[in-house]
PDB file of C-alpha atoms in Angstrom:
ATOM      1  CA  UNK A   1     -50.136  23.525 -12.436  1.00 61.00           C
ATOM      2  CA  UNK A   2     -49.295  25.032  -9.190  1.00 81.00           C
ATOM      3  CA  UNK A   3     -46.271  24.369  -7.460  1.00 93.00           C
ATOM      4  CA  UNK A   4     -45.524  24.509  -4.006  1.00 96.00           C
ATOM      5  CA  UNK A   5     -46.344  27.633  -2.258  1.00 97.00           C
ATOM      6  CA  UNK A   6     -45.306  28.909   0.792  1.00 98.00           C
ATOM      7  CA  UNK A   7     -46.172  31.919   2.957  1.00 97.00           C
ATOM      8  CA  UNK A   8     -45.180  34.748   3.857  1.00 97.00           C
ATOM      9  CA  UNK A   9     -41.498  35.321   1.149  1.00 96.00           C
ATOM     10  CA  UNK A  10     -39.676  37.861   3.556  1.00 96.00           C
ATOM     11  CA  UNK A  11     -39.806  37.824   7.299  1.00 96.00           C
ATOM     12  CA  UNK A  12     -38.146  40.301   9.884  1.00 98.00           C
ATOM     13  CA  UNK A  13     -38.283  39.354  13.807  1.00 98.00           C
ATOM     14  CA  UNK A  14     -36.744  39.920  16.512  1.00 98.00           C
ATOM     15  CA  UNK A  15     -34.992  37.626  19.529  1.00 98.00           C
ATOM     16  CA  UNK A  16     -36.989  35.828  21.742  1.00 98.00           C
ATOM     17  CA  UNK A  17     -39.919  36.306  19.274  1.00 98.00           C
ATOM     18  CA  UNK A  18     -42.529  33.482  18.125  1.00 98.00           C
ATOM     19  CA  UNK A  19     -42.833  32.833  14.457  1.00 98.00           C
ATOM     20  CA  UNK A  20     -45.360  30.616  11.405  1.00 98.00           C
ATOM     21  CA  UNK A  21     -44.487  29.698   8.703  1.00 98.00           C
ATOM     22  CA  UNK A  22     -46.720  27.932   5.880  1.00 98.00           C
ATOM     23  CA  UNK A  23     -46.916  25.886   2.667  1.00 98.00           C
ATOM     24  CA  UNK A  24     -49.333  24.538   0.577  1.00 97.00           C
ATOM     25  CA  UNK A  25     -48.049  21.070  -1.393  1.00 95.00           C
ATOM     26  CA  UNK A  26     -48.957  20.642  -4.590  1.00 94.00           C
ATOM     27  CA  UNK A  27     -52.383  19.516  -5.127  1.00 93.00           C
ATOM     28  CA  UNK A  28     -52.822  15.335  -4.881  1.00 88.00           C
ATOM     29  CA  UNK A  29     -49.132  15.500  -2.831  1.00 89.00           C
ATOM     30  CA  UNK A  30     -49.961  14.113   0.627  1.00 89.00           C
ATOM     31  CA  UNK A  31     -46.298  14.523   2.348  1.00 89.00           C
ATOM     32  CA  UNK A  32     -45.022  18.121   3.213  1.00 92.00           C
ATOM     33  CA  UNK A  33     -41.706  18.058   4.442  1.00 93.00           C
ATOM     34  CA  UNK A  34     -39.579  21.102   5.742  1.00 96.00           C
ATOM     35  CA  UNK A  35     -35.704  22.131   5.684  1.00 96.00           C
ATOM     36  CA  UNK A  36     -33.512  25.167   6.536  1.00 97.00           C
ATOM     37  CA  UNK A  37     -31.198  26.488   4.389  1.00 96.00           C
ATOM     38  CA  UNK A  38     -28.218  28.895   6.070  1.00 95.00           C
ATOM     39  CA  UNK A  39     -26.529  30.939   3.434  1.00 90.00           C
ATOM     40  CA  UNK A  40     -24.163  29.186   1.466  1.00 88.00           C
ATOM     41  CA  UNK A  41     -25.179  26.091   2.643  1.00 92.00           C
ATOM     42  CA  UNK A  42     -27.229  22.854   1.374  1.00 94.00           C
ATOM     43  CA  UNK A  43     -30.611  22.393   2.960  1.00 95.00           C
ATOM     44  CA  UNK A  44     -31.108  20.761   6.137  1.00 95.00           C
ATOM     45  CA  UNK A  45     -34.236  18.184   6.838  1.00 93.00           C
ATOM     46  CA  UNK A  46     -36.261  19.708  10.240  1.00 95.00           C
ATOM     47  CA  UNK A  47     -39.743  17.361   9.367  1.00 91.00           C
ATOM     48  CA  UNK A  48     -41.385  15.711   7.383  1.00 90.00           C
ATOM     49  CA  UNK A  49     -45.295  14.545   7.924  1.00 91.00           C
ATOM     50  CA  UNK A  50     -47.542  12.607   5.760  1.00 87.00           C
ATOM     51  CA  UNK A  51     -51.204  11.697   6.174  1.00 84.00           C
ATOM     52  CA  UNK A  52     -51.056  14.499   9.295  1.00 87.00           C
ATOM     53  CA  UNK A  53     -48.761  12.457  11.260  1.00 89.00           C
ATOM     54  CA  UNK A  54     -44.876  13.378  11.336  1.00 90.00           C
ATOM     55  CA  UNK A  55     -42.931  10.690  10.215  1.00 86.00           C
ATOM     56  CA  UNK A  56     -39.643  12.073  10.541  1.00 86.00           C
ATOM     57  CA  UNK A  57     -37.482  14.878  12.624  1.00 89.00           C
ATOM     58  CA  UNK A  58     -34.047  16.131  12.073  1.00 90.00           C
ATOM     59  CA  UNK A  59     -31.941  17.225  14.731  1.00 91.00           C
ATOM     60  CA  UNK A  60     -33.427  20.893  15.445  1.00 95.00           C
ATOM     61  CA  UNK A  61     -33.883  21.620  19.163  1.00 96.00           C
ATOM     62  CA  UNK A  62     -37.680  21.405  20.638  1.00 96.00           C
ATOM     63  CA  UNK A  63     -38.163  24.810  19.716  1.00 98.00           C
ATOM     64  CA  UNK A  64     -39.252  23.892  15.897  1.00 98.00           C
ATOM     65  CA  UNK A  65     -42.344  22.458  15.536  1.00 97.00           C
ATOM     66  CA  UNK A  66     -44.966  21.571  12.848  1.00 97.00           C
ATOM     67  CA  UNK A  67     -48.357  20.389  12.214  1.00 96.00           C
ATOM     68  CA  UNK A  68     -49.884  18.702   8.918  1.00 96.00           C
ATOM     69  CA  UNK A  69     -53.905  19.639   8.177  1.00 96.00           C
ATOM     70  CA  UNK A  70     -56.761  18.067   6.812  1.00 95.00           C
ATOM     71  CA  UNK A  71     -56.268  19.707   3.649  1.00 94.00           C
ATOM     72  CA  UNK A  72     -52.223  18.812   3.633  1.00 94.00           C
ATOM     73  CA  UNK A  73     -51.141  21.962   3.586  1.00 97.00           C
ATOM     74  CA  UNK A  74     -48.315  22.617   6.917  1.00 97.00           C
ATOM     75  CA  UNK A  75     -46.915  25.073   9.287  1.00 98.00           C
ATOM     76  CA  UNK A  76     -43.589  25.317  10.893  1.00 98.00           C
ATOM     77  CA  UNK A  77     -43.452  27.218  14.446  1.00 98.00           C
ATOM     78  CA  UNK A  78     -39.802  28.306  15.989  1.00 98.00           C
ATOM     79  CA  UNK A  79     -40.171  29.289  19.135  1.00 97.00           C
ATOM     80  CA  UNK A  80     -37.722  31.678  20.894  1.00 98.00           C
ATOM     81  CA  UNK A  81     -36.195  32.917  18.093  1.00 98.00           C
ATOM     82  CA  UNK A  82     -32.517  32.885  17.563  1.00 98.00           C
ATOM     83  CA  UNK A  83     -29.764  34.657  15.923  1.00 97.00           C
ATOM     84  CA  UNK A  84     -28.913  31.490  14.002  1.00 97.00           C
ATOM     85  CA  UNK A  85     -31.950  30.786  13.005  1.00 98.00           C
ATOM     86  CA  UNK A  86     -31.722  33.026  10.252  1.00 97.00           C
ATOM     87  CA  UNK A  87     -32.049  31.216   7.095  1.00 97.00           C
ATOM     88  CA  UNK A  88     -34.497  29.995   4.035  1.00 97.00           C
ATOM     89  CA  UNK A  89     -37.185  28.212   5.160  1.00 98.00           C
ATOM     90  CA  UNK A  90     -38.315  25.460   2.450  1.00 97.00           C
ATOM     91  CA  UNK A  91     -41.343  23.248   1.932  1.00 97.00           C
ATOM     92  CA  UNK A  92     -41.324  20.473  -0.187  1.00 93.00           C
ATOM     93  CA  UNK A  93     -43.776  18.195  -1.203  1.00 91.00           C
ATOM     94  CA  UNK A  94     -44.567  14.586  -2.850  1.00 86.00           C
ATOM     95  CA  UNK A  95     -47.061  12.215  -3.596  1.00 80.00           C
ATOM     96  CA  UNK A  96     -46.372   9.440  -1.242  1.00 73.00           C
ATOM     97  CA  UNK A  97     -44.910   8.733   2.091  1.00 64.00           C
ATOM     98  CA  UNK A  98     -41.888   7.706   0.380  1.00 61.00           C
ATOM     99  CA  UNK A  99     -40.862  11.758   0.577  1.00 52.00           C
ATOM    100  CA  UNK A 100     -37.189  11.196  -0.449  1.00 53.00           C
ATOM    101  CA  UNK A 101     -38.056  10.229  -3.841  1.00 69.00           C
ATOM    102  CA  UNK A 102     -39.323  13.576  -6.006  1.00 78.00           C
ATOM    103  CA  UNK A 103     -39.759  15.932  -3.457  1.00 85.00           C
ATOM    104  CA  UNK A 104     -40.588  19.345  -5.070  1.00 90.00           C
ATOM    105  CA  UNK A 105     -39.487  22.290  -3.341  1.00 94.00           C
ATOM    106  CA  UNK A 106     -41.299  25.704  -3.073  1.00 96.00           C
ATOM    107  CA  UNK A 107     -39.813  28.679  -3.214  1.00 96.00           C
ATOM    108  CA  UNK A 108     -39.336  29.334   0.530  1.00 97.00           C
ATOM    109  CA  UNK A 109     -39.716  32.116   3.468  1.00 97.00           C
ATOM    110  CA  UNK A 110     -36.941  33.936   4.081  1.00 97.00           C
ATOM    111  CA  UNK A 111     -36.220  34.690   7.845  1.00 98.00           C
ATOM    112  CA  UNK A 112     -34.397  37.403   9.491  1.00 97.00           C
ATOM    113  CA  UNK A 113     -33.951  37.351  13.189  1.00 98.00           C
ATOM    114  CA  UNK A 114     -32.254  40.612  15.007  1.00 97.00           C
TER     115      UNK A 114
ATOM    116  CA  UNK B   1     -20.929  14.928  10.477  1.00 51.00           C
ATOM    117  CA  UNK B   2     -21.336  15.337   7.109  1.00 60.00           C
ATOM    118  CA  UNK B   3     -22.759  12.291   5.240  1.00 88.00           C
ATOM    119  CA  UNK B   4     -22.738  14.199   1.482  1.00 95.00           C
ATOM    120  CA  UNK B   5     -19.014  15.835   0.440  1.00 96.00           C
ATOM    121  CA  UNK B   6     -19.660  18.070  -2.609  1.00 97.00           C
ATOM    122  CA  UNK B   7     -16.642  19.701  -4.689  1.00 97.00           C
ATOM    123  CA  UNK B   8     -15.983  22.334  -6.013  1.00 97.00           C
ATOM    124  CA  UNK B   9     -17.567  25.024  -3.556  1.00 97.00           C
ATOM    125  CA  UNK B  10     -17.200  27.305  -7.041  1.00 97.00           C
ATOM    126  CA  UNK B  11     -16.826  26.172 -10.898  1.00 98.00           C
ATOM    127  CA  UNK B  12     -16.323  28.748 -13.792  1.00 98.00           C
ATOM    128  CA  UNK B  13     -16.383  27.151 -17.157  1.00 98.00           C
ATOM    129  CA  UNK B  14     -16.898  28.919 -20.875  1.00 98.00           C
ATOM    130  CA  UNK B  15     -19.848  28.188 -22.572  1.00 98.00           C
ATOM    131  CA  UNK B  16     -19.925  25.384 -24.260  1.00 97.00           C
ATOM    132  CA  UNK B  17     -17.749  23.838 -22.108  1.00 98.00           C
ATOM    133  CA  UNK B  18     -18.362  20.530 -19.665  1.00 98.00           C
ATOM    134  CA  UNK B  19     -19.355  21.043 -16.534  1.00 98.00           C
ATOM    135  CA  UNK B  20     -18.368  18.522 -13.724  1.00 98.00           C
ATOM    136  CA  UNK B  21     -19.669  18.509  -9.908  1.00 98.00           C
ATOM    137  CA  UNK B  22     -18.507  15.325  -7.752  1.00 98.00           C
ATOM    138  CA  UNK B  23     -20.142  14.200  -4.768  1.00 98.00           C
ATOM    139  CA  UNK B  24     -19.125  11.761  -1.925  1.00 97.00           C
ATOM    140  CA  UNK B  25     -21.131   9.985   0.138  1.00 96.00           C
ATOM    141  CA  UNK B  26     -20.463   8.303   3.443  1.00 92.00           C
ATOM    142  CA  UNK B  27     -24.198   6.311   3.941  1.00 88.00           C
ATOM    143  CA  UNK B  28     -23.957   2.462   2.417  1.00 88.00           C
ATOM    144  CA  UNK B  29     -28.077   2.299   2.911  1.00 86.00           C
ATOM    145  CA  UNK B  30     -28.485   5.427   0.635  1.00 89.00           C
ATOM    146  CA  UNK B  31     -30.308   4.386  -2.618  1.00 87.00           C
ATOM    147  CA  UNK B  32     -31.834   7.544  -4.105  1.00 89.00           C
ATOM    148  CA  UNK B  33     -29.156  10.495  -5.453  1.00 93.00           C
ATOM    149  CA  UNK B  34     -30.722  13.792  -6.720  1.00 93.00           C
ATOM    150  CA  UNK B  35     -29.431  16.587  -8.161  1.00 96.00           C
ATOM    151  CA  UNK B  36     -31.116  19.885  -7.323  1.00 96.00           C
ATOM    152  CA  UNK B  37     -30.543  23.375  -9.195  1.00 97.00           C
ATOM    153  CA  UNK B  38     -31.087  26.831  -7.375  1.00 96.00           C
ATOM    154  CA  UNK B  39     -31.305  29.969  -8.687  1.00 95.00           C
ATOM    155  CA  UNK B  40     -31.187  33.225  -6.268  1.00 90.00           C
ATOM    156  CA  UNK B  41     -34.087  33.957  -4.440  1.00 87.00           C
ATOM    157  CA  UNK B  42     -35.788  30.715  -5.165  1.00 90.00           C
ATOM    158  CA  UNK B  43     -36.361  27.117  -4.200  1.00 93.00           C
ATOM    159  CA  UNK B  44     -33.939  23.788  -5.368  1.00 95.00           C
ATOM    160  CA  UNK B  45     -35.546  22.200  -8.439  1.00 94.00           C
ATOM    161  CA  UNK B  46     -34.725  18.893  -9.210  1.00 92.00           C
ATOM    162  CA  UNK B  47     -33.060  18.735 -11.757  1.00 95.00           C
ATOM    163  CA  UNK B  48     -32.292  15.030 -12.738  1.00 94.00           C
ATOM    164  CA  UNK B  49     -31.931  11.325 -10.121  1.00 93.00           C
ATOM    165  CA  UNK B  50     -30.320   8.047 -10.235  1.00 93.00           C
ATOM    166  CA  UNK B  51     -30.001   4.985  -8.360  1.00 90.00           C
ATOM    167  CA  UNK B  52     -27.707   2.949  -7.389  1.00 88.00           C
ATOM    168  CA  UNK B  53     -28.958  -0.109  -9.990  1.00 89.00           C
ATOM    169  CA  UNK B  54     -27.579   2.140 -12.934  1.00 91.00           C
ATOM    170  CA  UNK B  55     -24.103   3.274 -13.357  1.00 94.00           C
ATOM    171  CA  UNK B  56     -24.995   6.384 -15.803  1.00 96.00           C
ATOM    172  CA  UNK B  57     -28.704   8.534 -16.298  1.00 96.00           C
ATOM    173  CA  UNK B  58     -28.881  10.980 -18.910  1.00 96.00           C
ATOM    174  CA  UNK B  59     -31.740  13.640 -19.561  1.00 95.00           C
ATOM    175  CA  UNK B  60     -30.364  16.392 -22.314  1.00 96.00           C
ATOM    176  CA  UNK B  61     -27.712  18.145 -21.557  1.00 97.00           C
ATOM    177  CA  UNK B  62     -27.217  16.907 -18.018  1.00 97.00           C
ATOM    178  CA  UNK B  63     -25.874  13.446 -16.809  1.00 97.00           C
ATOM    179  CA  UNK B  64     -25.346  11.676 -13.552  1.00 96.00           C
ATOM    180  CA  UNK B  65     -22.794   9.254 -13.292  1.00 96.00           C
ATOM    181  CA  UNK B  66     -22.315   6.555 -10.436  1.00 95.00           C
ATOM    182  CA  UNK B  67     -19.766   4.314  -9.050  1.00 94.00           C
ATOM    183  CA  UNK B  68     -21.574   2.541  -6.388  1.00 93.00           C
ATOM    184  CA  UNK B  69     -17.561   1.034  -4.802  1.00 93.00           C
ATOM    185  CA  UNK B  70     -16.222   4.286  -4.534  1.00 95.00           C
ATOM    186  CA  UNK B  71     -19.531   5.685  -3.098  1.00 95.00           C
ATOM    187  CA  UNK B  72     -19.209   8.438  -5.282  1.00 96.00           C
ATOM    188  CA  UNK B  73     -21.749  10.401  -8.270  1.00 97.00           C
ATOM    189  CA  UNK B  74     -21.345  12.994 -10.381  1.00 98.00           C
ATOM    190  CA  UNK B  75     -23.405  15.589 -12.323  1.00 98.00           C
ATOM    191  CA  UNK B  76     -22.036  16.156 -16.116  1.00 98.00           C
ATOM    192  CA  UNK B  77     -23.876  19.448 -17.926  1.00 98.00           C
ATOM    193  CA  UNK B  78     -22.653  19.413 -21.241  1.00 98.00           C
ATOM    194  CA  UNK B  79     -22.221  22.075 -23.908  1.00 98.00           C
ATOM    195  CA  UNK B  80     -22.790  24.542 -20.913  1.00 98.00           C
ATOM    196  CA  UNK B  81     -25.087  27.705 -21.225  1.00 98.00           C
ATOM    197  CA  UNK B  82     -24.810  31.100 -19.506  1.00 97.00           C
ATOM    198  CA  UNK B  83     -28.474  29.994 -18.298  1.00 97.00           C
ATOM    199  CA  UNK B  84     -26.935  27.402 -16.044  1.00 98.00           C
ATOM    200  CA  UNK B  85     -25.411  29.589 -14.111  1.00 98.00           C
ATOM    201  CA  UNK B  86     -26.408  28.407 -10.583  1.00 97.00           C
ATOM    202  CA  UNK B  87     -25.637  26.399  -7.216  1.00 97.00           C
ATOM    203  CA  UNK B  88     -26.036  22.959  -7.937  1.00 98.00           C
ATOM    204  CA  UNK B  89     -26.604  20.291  -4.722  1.00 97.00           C
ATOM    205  CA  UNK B  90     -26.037  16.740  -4.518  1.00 97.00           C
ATOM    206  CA  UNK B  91     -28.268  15.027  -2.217  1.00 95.00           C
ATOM    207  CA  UNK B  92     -29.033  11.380  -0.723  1.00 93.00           C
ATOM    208  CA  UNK B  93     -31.915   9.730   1.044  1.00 87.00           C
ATOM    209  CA  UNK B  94     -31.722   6.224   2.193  1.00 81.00           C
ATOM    210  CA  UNK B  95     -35.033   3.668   1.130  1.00 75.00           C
ATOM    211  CA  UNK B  96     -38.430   4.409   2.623  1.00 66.00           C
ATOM    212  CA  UNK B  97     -38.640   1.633   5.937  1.00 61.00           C
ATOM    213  CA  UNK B  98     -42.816   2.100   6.094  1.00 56.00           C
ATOM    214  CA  UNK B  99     -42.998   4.014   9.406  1.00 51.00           C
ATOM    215  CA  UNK B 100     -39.582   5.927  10.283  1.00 49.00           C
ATOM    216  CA  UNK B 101     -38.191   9.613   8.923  1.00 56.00           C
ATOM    217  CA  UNK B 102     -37.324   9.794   5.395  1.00 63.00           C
ATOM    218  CA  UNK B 103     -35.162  12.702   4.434  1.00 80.00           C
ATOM    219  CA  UNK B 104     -32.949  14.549   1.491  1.00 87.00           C
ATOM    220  CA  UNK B 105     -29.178  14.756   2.970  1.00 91.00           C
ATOM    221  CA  UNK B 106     -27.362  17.557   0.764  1.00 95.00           C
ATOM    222  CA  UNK B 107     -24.289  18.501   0.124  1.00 96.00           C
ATOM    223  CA  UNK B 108     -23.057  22.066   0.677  1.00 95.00           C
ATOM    224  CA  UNK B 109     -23.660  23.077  -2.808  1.00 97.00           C
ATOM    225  CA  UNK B 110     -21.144  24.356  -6.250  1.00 98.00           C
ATOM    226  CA  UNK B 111     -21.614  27.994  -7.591  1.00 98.00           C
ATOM    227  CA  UNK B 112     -21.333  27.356 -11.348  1.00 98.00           C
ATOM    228  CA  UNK B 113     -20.478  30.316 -13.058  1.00 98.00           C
ATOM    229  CA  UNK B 114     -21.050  29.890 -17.130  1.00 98.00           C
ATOM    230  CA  UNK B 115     -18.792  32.656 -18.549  1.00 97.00           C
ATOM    231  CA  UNK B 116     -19.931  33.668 -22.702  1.00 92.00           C
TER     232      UNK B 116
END
């Protein structure tokens, strides 16, 4: 079975810059949710949506955003890129709305801003 | 403020040793406690969960133990392999309410180092 996949693995941009991320859940999971990882740190919850609609937001500034589609699949857009907002990108996905429970993570999208 | 304290940052143990990773938590409304394994390069797998009805879960090699008055869990690996060597992360969600955010809070994670 497939797991989570995510798109693109490495990124490289630069300040001020625009950037998408994506992720496909695994198939029959319906909520995609989506955390940042800082080296040498735990990950940090940024969204999670479920049946298209978000149903949760962590405390990132309004520069992060993120859309659900028919399909379930997700992006993640960052705005005016910072410095600091170099990290691992992760997906995860579950079955229900109840995302806390089993959430399976993908492998992620490493991003590089200089 | 951080809602999950993890210790050690680092653990070296011999194989076949026990491994043991502690984890604090702050959040009375938390119900759900994961355990997540990362290799380099790739995504946390979860690796074994409890909650707070059961005092001890055991799959293998690996057990959580809880203490739901000290708000603290733990993760035991027993007889310890080389191919455990990873960071390991506690983490916490509080029960689904039907409409609002549901989310993983993790600690900041324990290198474990398995030494032959």
């Amino acid at each position: 079975d497939a797991g989570v996949t995510q798109s693109p693995t490495h990124l490289i941009k630069t300040r001020g810059q625009h950037v998408t991320l994506r992720c496909s859940p695994i198939s029959g999971h319906k909520s995609v949710s989506w955390y940042q990882q800082v080296l040498g740190q735990g990950p940090q919850f940024i969204f999670q949506y479920y049946e298209k609609e978000e149903r949760g937001r962590g405390n990132f500034p309004d520069r992060f955003s993120a859309r659900q589609f028919p399909n379930y699949s997700s992006e993640l857009n960052v705005n005016a890129l910072l410095l600091g907002d170099s990290a691992l990108y992760l997906c995860a996905s579950s079955p229900t709305a109840t995302g806390g429970y089993e959430q399976y993570f993908g492998p992620g999208t490493r991003l590089t801003v200089t | 403020q951080q809602q999950v304290k993890q210790s050690p940052q680092s653990l070296i143990v011999q194989k076949g040793g026990i491994s043991i990773i502690n984890c604090a938590y702050e959040n009375t409304a938390f119900d759900y406690f994961p355990w997540y394994q990362q290799f380099p390069g790739k995504g946390p797998a979860l690796l074994i969960a409890i909650r707070p009805d059961v005092s001890e879960k055991k799959e293998g090699r690996f057990t959580i133990s809880f203490n739901k008055s000290a708000k603290q869990f733990s993760l035991h690996i027993m007889d310890s392999q080389p191919g455990d060597s990873a960071t390991y992360f506690c983490a916490a969600s509080p029960p689904y309410s039907g409409a609002g955010s549901y989310q993983l809070t993790f600690g900041k994670g324990t290198k474990l180092s398995v030494i032959p």
